[in-house]
GROMACS .gro file of C-alpha atoms in nm:
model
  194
    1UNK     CA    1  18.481  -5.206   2.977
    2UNK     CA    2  18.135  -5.333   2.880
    3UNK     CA    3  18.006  -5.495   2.628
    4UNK     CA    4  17.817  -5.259   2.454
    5UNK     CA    5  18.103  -5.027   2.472
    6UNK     CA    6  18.329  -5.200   2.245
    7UNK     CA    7  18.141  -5.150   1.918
    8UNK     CA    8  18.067  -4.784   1.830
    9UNK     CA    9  17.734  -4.701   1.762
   10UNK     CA   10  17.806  -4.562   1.391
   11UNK     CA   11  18.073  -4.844   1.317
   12UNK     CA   12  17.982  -5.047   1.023
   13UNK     CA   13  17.998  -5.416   1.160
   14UNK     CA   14  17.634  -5.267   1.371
   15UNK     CA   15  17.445  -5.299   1.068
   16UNK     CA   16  17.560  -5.609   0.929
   17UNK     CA   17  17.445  -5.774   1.335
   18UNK     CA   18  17.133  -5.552   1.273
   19UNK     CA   19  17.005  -5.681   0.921
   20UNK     CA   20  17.091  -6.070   0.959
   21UNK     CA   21  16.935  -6.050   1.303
   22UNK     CA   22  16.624  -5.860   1.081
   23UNK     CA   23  16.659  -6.139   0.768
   24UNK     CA   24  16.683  -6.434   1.045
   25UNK     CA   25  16.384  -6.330   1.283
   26UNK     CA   26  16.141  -6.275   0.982
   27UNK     CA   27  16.237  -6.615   0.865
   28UNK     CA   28  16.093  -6.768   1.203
   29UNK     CA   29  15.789  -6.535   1.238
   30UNK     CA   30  15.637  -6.625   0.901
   31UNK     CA   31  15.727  -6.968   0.940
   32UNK     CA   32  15.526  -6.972   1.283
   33UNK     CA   33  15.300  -6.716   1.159
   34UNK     CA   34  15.202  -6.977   0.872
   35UNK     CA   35  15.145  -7.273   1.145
   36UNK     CA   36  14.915  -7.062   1.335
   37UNK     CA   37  14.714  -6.987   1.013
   38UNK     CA   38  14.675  -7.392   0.989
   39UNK     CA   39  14.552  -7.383   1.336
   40UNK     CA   40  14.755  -7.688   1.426
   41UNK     CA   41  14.735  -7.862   1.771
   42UNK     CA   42  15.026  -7.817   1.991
   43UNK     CA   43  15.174  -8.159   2.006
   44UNK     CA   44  15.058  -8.324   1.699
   45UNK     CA   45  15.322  -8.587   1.575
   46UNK     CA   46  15.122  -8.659   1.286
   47UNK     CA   47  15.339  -8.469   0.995
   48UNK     CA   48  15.132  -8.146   0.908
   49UNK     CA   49  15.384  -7.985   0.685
   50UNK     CA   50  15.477  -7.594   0.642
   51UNK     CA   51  15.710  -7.455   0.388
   52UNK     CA   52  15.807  -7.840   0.318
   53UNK     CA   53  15.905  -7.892   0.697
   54UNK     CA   54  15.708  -8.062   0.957
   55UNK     CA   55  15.556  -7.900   1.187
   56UNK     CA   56  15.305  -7.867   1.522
   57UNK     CA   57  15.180  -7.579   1.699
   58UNK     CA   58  15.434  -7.590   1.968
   59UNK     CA   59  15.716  -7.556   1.697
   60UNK     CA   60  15.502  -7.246   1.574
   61UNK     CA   61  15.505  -7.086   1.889
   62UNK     CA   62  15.886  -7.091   1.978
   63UNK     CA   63  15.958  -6.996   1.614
   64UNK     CA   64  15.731  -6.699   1.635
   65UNK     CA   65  15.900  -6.656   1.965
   66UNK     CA   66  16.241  -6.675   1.876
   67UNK     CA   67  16.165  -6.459   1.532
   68UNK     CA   68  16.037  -6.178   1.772
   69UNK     CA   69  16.346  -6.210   1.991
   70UNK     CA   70  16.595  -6.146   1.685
   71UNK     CA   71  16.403  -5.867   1.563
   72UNK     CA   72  16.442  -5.739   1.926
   73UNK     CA   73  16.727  -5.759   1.883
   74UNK     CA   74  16.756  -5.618   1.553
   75UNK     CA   75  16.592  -5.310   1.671
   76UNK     CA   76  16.854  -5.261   1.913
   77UNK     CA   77  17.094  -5.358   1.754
   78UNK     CA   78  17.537  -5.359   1.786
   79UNK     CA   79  17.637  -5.637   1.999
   80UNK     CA   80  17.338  -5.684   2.138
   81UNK     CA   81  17.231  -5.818   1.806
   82UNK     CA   82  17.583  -5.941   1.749
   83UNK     CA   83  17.569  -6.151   2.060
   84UNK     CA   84  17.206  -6.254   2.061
   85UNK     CA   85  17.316  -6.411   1.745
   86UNK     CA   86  17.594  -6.635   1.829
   87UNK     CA   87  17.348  -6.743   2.099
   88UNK     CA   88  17.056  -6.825   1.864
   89UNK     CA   89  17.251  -6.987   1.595
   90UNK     CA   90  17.437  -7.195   1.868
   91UNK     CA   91  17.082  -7.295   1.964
   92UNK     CA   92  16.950  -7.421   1.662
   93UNK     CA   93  17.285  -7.598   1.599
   94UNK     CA   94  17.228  -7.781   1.900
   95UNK     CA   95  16.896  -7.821   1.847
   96UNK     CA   96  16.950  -7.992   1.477
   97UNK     CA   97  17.200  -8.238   1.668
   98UNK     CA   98  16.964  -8.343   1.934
   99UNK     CA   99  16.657  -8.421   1.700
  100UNK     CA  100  16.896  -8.603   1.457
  101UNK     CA  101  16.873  -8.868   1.770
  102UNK     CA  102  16.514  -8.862   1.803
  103UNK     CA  103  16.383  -8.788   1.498
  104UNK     CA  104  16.118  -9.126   1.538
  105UNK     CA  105  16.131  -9.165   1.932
  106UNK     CA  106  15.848  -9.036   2.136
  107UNK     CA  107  16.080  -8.745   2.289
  108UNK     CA  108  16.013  -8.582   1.905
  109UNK     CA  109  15.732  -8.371   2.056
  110UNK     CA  110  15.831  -8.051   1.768
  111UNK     CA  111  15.773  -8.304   1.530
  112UNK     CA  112  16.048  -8.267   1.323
  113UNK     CA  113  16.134  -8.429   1.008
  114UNK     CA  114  16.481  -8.442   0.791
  115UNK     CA  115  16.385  -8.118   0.643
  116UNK     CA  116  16.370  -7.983   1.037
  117UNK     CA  117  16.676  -8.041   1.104
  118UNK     CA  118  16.865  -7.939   0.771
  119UNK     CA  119  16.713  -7.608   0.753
  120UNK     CA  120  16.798  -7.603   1.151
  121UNK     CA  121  17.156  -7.649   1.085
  122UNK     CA  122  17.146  -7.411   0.755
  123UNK     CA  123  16.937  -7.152   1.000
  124UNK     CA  124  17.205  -7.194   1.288
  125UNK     CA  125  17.495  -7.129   1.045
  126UNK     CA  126  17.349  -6.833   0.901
  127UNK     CA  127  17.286  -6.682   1.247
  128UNK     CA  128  17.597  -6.725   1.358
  129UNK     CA  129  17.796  -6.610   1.082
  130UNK     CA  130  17.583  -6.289   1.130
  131UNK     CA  131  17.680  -6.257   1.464
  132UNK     CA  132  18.049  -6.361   1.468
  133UNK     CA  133  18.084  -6.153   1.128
  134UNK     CA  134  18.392  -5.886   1.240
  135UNK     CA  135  18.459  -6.039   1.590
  136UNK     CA  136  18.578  -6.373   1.588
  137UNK     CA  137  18.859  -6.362   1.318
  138UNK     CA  138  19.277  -6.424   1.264
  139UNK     CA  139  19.253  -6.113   0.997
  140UNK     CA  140  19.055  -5.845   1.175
  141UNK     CA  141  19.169  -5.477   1.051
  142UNK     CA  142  19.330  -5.283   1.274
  143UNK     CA  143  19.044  -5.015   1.290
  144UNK     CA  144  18.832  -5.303   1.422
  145UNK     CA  145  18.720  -5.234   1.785
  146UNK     CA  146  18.721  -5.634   1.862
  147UNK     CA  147  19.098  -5.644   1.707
  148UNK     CA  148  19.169  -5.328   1.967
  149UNK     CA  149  19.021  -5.495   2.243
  150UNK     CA  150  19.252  -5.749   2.207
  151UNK     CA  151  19.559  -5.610   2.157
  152UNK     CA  152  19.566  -5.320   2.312
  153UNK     CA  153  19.902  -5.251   2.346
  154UNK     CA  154  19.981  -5.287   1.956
  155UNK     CA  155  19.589  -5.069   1.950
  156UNK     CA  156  19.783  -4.763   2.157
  157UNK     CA  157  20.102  -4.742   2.006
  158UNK     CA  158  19.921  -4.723   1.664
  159UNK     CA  159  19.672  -4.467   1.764
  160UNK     CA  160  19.980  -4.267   1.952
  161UNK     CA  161  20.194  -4.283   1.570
  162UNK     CA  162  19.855  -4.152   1.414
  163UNK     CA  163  19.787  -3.832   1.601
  164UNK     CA  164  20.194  -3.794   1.580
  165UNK     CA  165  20.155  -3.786   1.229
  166UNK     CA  166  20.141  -3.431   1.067
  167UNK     CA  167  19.761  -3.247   0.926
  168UNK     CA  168  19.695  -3.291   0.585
  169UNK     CA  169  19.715  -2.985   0.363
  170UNK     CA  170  19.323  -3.011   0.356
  171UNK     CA  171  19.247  -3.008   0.726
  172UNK     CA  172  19.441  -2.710   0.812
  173UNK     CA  173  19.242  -2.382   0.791
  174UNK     CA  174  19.217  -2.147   0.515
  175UNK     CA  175  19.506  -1.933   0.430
  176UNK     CA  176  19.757  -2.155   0.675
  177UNK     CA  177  20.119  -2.209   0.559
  178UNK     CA  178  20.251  -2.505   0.637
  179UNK     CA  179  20.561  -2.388   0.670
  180UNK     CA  180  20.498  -2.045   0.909
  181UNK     CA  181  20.305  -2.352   1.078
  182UNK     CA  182  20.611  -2.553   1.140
  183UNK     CA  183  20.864  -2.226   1.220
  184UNK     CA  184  20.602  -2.119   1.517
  185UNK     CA  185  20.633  -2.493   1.654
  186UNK     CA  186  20.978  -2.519   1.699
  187UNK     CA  187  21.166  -2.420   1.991
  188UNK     CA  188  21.311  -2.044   1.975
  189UNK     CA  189  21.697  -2.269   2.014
  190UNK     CA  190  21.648  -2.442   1.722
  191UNK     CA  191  21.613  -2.122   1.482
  192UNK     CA  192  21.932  -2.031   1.240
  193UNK     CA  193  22.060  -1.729   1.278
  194UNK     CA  194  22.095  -1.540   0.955
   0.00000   0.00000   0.00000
């Protein structure tokens, strides 16, 4: 089975993976969008500030990149969005640990400040809880496509009891007894004689 198979397109999780993807990749675009406007240099270490973060051209380029990415992504959307966000926020996780360590070292070519790396660790989180939202769980339902993927023994049996189980009195048609209904299924042995 694919990927993309196990989340229906119509199932209800897509459009939570769709919107944070949306909320997250505007974030970045303005953000880089605004340190474009400043026209700053690409490398410039020398604390030009944006939304009360430090930034440099270079950082305004891979946040513009990475905002058009999610909304991509966004446009796409199910686990497409679903996994491009576990892989984004991972990425700015990792990315808030390794400029903790080199925050006033020459390798600090993004120029980031404290403020980078909070809101990279705050951004990270969010992005992943958007994508992990209904797939990485102890308590998924048991209409969740992730929870059948699993266990798909447990996923069968339950799907077999639910089409075993009887029509309601609203889905049969119009002018149905439930009861001729139930006479003309049984076998012609099992009928009383009268």
């Amino acid at each position: 089975m694919k990927l993309q198979d196990e989340l229906p397109l119509d199932h209800h999780l897509a459009a939570v993976y769709r919107w944070g993807s949306a909320f997250c990749g505007v974030v970045l675009l303005v953000f880089g969008i605004l340190g474009f406007a400043d026209e700053l240099s690409p490398f410039n270490t020398n604390g030009d500030s944006i939304a009360g973060m430090s930034t440099n051209g270079a950082l305004s380029l891979i946040s513009v990149a990475v905002g058009l990415i999610l909304i991509a992504g966004a446009a796409i959307g199910g686990n497409v969005a679903s996994t491009l966000n576990m892989a984004v926020g991972t990425l700015f996780l990792l990315s808030g640990f390794v400029h903790i360590f080199i925050l006033d070292r020459p390798a600090n070519v993004l120029d980031f400040g404290m403020t980078n790396v909070v809101f990279s660790f705050v951004m990270g989180l969010v992005i992943l809880t958007f994508g992990m939202y209904g797939r990485v769980s102890s308590k998924l339902p048991h209409d969740n496509p992730y929870w059948r993927r699993r266990h798909p023994r447990e996923a069968a049996r339950e799907s077999l009891a639910r089409r075993r189980q009887p029509a309601p009195a609203a889905a049969l048609p119009t002018g149905t007894d439930r009861t001729a209904l139930q006479g003309a299924t049984r076998s012609p042995g099992s009928r009383r004689s009268h």
